[in-house]
mmCIF file of C-alpha atoms in Angstrom:
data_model
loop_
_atom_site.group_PDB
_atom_site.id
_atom_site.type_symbol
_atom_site.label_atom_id
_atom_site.label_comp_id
_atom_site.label_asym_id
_atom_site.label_seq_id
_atom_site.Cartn_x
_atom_site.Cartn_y
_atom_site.Cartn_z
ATOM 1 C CA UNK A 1 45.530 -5.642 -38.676
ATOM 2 C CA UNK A 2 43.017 -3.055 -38.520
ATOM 3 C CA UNK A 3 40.087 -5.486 -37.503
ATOM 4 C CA UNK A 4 40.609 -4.437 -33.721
ATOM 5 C CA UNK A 5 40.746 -1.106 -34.041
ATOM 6 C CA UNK A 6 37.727 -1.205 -36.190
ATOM 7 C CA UNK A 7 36.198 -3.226 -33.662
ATOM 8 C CA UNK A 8 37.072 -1.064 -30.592
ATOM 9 C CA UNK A 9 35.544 1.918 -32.744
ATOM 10 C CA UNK A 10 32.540 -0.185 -32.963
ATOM 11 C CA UNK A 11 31.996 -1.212 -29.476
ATOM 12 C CA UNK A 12 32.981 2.487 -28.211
ATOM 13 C CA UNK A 13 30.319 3.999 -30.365
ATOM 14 C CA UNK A 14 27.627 1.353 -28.765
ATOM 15 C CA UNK A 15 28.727 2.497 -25.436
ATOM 16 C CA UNK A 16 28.307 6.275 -26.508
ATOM 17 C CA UNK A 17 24.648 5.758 -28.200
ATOM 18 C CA UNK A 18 23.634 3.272 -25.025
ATOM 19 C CA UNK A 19 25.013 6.408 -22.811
ATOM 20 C CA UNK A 20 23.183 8.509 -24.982
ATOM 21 C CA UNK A 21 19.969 7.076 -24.596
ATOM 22 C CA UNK A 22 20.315 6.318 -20.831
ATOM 23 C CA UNK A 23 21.006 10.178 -20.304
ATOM 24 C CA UNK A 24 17.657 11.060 -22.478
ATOM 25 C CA UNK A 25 15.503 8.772 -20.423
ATOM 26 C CA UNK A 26 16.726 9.872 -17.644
ATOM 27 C CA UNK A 27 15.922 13.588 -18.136
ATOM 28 C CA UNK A 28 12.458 12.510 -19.306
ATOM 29 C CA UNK A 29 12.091 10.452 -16.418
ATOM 30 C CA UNK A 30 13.140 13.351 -14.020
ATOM 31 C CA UNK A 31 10.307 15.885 -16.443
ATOM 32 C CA UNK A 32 7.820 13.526 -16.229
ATOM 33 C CA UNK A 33 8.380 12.800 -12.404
ATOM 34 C CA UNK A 34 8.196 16.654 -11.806
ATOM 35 C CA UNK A 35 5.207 17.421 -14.168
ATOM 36 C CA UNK A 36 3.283 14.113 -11.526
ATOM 37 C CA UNK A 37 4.078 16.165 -8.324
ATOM 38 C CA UNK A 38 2.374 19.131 -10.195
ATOM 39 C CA UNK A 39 -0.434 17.438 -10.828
ATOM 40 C CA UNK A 40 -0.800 15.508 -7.289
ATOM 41 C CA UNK A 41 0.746 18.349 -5.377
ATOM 42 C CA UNK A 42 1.093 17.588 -1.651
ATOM 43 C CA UNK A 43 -1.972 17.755 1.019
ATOM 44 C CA UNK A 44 -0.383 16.579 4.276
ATOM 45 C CA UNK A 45 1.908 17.819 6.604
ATOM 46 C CA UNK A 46 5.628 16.634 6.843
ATOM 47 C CA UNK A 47 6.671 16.006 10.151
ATOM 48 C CA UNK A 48 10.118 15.442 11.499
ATOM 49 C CA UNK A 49 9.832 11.236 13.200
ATOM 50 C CA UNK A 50 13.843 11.014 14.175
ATOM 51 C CA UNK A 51 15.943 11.904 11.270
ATOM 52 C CA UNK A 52 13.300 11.846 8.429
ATOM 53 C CA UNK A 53 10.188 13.724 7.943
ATOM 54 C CA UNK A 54 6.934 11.553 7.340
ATOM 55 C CA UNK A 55 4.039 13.303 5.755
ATOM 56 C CA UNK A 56 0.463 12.912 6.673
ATOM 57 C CA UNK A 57 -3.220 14.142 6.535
ATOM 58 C CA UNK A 58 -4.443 15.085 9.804
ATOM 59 C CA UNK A 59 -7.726 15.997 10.411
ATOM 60 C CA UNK A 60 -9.713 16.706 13.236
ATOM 61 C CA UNK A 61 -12.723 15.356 15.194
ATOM 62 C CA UNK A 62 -16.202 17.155 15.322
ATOM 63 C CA UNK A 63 -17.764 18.621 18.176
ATOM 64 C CA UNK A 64 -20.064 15.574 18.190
ATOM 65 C CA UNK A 65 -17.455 12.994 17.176
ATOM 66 C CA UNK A 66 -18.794 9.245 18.047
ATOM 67 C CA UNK A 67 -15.255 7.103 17.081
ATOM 68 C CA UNK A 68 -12.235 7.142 18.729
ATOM 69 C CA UNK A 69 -9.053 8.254 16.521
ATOM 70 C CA UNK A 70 -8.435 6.265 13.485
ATOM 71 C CA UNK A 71 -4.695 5.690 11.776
ATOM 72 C CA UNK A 72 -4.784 4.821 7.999
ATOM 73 C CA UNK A 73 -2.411 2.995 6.278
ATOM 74 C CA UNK A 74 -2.403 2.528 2.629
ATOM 75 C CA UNK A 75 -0.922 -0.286 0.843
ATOM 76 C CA UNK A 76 2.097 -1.035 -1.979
ATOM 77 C CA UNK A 77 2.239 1.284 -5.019
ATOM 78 C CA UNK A 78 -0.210 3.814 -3.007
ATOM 79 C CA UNK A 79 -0.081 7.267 -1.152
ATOM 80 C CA UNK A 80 -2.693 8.810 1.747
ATOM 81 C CA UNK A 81 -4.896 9.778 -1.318
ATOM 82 C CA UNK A 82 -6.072 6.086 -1.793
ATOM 83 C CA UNK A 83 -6.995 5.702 1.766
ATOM 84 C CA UNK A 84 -8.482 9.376 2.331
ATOM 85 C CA UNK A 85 -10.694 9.423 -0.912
ATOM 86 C CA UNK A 86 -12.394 6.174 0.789
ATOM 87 C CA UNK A 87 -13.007 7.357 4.002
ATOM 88 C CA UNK A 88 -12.092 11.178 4.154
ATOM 89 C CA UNK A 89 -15.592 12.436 3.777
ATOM 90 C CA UNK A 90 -17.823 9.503 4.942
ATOM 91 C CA UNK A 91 -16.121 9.737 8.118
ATOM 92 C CA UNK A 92 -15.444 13.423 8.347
ATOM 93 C CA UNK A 93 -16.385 14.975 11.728
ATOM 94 C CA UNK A 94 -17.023 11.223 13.341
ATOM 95 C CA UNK A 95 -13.746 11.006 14.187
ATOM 96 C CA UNK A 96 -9.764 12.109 14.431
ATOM 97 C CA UNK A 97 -8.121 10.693 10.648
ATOM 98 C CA UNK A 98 -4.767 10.280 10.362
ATOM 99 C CA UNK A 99 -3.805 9.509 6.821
ATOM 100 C CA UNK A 100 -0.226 8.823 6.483
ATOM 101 C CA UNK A 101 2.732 8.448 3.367
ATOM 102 C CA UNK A 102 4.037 5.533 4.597
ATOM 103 C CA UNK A 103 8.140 6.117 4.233
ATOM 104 C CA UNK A 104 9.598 6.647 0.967
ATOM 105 C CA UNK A 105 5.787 6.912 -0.664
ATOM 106 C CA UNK A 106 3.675 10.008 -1.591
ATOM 107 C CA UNK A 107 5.952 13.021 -0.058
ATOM 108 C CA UNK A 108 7.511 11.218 3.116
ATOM 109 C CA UNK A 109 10.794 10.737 2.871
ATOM 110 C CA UNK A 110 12.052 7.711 3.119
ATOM 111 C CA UNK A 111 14.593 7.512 6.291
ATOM 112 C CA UNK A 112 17.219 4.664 6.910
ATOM 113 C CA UNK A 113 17.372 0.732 6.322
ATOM 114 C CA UNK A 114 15.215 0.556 9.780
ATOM 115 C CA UNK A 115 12.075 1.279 7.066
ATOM 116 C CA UNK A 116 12.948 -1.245 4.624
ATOM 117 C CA UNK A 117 10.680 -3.653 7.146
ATOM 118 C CA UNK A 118 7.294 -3.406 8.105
ATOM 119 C CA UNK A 119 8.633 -2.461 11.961
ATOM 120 C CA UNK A 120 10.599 0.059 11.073
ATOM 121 C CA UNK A 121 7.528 1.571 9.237
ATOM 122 C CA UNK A 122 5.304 0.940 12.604
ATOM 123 C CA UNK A 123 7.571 2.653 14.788
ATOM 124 C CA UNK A 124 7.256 5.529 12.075
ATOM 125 C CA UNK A 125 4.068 5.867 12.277
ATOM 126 C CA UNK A 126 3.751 4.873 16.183
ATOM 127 C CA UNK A 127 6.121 8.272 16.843
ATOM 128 C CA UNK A 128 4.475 10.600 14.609
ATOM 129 C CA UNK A 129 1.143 9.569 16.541
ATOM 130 C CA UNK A 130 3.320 11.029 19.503
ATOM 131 C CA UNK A 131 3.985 13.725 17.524
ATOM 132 C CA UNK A 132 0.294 14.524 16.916
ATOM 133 C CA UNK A 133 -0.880 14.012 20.266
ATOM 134 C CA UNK A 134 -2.673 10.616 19.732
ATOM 135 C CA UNK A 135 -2.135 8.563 21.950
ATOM 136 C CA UNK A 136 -4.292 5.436 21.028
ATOM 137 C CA UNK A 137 -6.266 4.759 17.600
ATOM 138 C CA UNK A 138 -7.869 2.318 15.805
ATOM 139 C CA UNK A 139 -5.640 1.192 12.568
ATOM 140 C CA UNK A 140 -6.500 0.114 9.882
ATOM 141 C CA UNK A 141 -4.038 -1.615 6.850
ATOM 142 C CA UNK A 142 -4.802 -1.913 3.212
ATOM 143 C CA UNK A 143 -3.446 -4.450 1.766
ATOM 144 C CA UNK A 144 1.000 -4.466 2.705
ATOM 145 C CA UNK A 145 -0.325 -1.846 4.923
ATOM 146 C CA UNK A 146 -1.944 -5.083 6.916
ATOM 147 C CA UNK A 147 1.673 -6.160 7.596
ATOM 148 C CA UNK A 148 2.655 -2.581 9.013
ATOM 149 C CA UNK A 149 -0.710 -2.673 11.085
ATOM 150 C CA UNK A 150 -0.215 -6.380 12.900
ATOM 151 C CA UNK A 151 3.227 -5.568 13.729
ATOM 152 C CA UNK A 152 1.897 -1.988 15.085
ATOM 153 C CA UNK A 153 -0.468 -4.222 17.163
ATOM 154 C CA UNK A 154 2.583 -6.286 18.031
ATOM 155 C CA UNK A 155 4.996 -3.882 19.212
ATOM 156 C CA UNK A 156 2.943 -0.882 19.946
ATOM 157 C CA UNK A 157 -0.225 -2.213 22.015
ATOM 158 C CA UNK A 158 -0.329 0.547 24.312
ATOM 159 C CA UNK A 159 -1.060 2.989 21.057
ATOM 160 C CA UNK A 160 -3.929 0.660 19.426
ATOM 161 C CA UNK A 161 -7.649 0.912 20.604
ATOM 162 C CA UNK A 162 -8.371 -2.124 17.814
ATOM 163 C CA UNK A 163 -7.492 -3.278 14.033
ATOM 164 C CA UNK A 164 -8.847 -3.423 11.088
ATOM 165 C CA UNK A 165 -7.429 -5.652 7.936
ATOM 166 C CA UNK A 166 -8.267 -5.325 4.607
ATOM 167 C CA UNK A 167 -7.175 -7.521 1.983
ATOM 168 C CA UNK A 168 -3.679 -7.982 4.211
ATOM 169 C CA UNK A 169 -0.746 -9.452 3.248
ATOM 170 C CA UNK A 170 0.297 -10.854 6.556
ATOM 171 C CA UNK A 171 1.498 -14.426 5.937
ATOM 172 C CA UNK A 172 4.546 -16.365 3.997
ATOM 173 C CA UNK A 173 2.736 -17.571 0.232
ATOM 174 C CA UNK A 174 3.843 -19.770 -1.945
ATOM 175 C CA UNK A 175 5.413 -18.000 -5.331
ATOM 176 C CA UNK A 176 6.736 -14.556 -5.096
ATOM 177 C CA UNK A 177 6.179 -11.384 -6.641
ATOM 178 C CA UNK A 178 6.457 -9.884 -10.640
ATOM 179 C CA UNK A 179 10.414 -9.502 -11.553
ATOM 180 C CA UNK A 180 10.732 -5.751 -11.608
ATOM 181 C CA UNK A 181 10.526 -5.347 -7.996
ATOM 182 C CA UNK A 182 13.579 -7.621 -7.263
ATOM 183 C CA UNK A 183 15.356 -5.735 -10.462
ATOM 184 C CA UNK A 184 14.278 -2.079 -8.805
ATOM 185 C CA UNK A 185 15.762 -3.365 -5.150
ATOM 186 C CA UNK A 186 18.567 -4.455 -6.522
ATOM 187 C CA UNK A 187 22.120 -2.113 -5.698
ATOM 188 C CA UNK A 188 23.039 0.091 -8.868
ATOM 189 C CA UNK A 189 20.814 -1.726 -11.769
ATOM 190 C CA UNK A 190 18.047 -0.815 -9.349
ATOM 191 C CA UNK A 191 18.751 2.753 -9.013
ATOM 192 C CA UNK A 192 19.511 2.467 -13.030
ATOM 193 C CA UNK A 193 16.296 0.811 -13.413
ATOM 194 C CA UNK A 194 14.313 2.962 -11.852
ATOM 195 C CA UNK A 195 15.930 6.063 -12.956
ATOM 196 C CA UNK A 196 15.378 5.535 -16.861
ATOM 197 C CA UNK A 197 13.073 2.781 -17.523
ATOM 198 C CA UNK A 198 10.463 2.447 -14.931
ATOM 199 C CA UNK A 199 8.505 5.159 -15.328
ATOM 200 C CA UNK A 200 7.912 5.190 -18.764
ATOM 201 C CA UNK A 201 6.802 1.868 -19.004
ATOM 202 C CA UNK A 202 4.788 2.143 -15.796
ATOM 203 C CA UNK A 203 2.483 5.006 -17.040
ATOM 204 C CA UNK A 204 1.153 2.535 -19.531
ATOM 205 C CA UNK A 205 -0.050 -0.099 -16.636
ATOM 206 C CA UNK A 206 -1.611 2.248 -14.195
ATOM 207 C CA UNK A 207 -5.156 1.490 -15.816
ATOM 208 C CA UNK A 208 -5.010 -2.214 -16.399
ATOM 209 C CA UNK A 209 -3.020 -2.430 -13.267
ATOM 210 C CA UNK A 210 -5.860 -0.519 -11.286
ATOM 211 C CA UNK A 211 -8.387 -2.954 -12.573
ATOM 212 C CA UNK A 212 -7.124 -5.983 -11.942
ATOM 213 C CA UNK A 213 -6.352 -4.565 -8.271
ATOM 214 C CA UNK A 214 -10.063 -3.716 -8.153
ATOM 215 C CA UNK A 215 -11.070 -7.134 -10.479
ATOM 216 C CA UNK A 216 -13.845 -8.548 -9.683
ATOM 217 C CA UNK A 217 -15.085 -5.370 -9.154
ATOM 218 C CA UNK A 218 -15.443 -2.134 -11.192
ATOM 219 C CA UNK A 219 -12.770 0.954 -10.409
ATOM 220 C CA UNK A 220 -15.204 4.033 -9.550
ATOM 221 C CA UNK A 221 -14.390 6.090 -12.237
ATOM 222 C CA UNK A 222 -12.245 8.825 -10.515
ATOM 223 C CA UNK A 223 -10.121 6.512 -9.087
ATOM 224 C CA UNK A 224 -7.003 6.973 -10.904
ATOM 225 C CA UNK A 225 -7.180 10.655 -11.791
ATOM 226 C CA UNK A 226 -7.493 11.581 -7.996
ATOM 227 C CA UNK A 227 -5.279 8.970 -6.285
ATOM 228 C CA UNK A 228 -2.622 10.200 -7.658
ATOM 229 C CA UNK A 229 -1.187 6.144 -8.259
ATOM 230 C CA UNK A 230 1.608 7.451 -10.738
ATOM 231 C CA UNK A 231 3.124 9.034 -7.471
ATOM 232 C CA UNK A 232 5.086 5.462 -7.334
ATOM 233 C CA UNK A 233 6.288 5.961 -10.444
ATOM 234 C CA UNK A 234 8.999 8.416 -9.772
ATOM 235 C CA UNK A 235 12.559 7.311 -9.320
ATOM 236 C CA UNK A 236 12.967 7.019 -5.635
ATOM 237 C CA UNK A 237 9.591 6.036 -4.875
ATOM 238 C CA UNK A 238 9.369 3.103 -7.300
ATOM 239 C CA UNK A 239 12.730 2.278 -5.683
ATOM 240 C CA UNK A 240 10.831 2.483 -2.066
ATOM 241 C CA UNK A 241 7.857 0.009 -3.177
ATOM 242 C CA UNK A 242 9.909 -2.067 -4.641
ATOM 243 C CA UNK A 243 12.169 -2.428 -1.784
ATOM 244 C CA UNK A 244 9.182 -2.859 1.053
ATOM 245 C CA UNK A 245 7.364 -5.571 -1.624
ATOM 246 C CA UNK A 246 10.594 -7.666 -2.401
ATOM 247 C CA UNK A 247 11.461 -7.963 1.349
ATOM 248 C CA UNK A 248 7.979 -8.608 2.428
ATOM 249 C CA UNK A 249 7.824 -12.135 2.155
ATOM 250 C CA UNK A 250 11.330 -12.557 4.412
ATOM 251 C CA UNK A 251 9.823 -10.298 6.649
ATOM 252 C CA UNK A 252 6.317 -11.993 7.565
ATOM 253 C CA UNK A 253 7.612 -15.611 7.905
ATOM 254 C CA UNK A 254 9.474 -14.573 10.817
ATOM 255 C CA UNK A 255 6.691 -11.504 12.391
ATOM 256 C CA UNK A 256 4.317 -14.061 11.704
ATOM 257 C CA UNK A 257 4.587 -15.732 14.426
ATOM 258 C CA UNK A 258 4.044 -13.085 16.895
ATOM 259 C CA UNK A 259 0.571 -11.951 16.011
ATOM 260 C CA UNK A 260 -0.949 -14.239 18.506
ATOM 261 C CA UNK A 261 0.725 -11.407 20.900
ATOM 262 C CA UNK A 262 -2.082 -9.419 19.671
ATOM 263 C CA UNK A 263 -5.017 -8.738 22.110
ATOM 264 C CA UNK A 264 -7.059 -5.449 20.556
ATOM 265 C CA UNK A 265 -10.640 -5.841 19.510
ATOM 266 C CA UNK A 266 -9.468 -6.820 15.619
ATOM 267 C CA UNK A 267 -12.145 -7.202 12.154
ATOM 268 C CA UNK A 268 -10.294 -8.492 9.060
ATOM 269 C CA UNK A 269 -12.329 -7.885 5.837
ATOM 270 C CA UNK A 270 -11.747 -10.064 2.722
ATOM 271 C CA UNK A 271 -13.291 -11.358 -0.277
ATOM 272 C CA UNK A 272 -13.110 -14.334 -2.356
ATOM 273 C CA UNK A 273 -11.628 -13.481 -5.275
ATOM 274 C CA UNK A 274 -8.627 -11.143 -4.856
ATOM 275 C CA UNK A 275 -6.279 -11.018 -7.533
ATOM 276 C CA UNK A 276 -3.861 -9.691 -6.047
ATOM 277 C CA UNK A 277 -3.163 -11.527 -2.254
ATOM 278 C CA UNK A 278 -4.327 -15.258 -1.256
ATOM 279 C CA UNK A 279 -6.808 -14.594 0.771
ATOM 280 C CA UNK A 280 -7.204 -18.409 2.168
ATOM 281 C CA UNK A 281 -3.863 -17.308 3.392
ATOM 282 C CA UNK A 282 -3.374 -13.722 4.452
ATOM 283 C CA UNK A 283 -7.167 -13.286 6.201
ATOM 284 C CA UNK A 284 -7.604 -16.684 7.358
ATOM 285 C CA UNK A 285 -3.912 -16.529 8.985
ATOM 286 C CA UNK A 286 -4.910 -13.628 10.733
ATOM 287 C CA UNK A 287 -8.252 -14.718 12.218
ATOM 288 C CA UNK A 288 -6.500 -17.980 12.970
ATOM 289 C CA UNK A 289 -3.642 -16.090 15.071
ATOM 290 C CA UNK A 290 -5.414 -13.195 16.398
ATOM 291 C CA UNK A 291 -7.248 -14.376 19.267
ATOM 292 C CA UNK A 292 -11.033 -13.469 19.189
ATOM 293 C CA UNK A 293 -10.774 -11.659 16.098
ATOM 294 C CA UNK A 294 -13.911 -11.311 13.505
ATOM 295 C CA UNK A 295 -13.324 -12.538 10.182
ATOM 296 C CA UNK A 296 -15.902 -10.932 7.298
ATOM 297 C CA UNK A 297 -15.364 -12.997 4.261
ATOM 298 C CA UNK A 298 -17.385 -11.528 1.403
ATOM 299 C CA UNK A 299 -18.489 -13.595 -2.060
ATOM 300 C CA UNK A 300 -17.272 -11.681 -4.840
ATOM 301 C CA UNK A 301 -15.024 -9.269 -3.394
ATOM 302 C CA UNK A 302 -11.712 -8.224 -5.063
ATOM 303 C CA UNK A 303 -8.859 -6.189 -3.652
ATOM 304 C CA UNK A 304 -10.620 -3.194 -2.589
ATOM 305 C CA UNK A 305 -12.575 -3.554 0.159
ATOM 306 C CA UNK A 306 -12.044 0.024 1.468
ATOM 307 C CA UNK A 307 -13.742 1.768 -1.957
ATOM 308 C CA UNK A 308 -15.932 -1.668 -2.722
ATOM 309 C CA UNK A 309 -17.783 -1.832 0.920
ATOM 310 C CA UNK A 310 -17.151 1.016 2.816
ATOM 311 C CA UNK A 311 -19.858 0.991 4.482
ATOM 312 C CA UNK A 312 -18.707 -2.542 6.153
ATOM 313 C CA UNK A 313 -15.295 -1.048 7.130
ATOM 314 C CA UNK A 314 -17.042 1.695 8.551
ATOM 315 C CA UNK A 315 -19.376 -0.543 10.572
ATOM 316 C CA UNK A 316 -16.329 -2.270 11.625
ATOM 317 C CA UNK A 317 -14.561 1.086 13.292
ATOM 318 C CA UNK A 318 -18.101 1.306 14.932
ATOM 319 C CA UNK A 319 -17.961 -2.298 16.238
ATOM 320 C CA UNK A 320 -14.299 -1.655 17.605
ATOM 321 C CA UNK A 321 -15.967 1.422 19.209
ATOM 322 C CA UNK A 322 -18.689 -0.173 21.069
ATOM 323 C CA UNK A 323 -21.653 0.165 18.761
ATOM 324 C CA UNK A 324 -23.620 -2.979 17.890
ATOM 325 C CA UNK A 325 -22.805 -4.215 14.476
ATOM 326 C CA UNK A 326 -23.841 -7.225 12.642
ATOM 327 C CA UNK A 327 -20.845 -7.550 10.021
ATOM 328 C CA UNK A 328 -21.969 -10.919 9.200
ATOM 329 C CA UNK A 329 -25.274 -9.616 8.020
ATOM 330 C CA UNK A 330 -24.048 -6.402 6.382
ATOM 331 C CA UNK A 331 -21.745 -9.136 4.280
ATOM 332 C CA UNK A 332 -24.438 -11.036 2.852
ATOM 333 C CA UNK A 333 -26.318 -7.872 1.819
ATOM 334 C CA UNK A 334 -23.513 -6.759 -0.174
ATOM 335 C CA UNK A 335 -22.946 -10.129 -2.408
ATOM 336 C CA UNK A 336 -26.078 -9.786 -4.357
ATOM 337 C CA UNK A 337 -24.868 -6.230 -5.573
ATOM 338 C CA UNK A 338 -21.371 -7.683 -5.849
ATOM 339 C CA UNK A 339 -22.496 -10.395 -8.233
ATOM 340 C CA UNK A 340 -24.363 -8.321 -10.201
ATOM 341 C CA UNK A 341 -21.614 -5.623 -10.845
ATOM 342 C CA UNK A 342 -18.991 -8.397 -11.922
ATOM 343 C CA UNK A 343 -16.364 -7.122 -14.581
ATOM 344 C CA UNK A 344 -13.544 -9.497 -16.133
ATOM 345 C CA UNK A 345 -10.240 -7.307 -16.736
ATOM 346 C CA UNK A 346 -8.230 -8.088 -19.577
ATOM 347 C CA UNK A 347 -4.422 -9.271 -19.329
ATOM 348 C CA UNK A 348 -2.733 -10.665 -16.184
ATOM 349 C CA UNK A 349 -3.219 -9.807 -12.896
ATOM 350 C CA UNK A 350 -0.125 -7.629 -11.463
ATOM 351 C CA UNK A 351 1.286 -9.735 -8.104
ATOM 352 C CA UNK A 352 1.940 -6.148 -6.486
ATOM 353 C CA UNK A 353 2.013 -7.764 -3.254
ATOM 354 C CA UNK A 354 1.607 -11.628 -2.672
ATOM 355 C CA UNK A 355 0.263 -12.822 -5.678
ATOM 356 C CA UNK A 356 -0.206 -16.239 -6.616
#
């Protein structure tokens, strides 16, 4: 007669210790999360878009600026620190940058349901344009930040002077993405999730993660310390990915079929072996349904074309511009280089956005 209340005890002291240990990773989650803002402290703006603030690096164009404005946005798991360490400094002076957080990453905030979708994020970013007196730029997408900049093109025309694409994820794939997205998205195991688990284990990926994103090609070396990529490790930002990458697919089989809406002067910029999008499908897509766009396929380009070829995206702002470009050419320079600086990453490639 006293095997139940023996058993109760039990169970009630597994509930305590589980409790227990919830409550300590939670603190160290929160410690941890505070002692990444220290070290990648804010260095945009926040600015009030209807309700939420979205933050952003603005800088300004040089007395003898040759570009029209130019709108980045970065791509899942990132911050305006990936985009602006690419193109900050090459470009400084040549034009007006705009380097944003898209909502719920870096230090924007992340604003209602509306920004769960790639639209929602547009119209974001289309109205803090407004709010920085821009009133038409090229824009360029990394990666999910392709599907924010084709639906910009769709419903914001009158705000786009041309588009660039690199590596996008635009298009329905086949297969999904890794299981701790969905779990993260999820209603209160996500919250849970993300609140005890997610960054701990996450800090141990960043590295391998990073080169597989980069895979074939090396990761300069700064890369991680000055990106700041364990930004998307605290609670409500890992929540915020995780959210935007588990809805993606949904979203794009229905957007999809608008980009042929699209008119803009538009250069997509892909390589061959990206580990982390299907580039046969994303890129080709686009060029297929953007009328009169310029596809640049590169041999032996990974993920990264913004770090890996600058110098390409760059011609392509300047082709979008006015300036005679040969992209084609500039590709086939780059390939030999590319070949020779081939690394193999160990482990299995992360599908942080539409993976195989």
């Amino acid at each position: 007669m006293f095997i139940l209340p023996r058993l109760g005890l039990i169970l009630l002291g597994i509930v305590v210790v589980l409790a227990l240990l919830l409550l300590a990773l939670a603190i160290a989650t929160q410690i941890r999360a505070r002692a990444i803002e220290e070290q990648y402290p804010n260095i945009g703006t926040l600015t009030d878009v209807g309700g939420f603030r979205l933050n952003a690096l603005h800088v300004a164009a040089g007395p003898d600026a040759d570009l029209p404005p130019i709108v980045f946005i970065h791509g899942a798991s990132g911050n305006l620190r990936d985009q602006a360490g690419a193109f900050l400094e090459p470009l400084r002076g040549r034009a007006e940058m705009l380097f944003v957080d898209r909502p719920g990453h870096g230090y924007s905030e992340r604003g209602g349901p509306e920004n769960d979708t790639p639209a929602g994020q547009a119209n974001a970013i289309a109205t803090l344009m407004e709010k920085m007196g821009i009133t038409r730029a090229i824009i360029v997408g990394h990666s999910f930040g392709g599907a924010i900049a084709a639906s910009f093109g769709v419903l914001h025309p009158d705000k786009v002077e041309g588009l660039v694409f690199l590596a996008a994820a635009t298009h329905p794939w086949p297969g999904g993405v890794d299981w701790y997205y969905h779990v993260a998205a999820a209603p209160i195991i996500g919250p849970l999730f993300c609140n005890t688990l997610a960054l701990q284990a996450g800090m141990s990926r960043i590295t391998p993660g990073t080169a597989h994103v980069f895979a074939p090609n090396p990761v300069p070396a700064s890369y991680v310390a000055e990106t700041g990529a364990a930004l998307v490790l605290r609670p409500a930002t890992f929540r915020a990915n995780a959210t935007d990458v588990a809805g993606l697919h949904a979203y794009v089989t229905e957007f999809s079929k608008r980009y042929s809406e699209i008119d803009k002067p538009t250069v997509i910029i892909t390589g061959d072996s990206d580990e982390i999008v299907l580039e046969e499908i994303h890129s080709k897509g686009l060029a297929r349904d953007i009328k009169g766009s310029e596809l640049v396929w590169i041999k032996g380009l990974g993920h990264k074309p913004d770090y890996i070829v600058t110098d390409i995206v760059i011609a392509a702002l300047e082709k979008i511009s006015g300036q005679a470009r040969d992209l084609q050419a500039m590709a086939g320079a780059a390939e030999p280089r590319l070949a020779a600086t081939r690394v193999e990453p160990e482990g299995r490639a992360p599908s942080l956005q539409a993976g195989q």
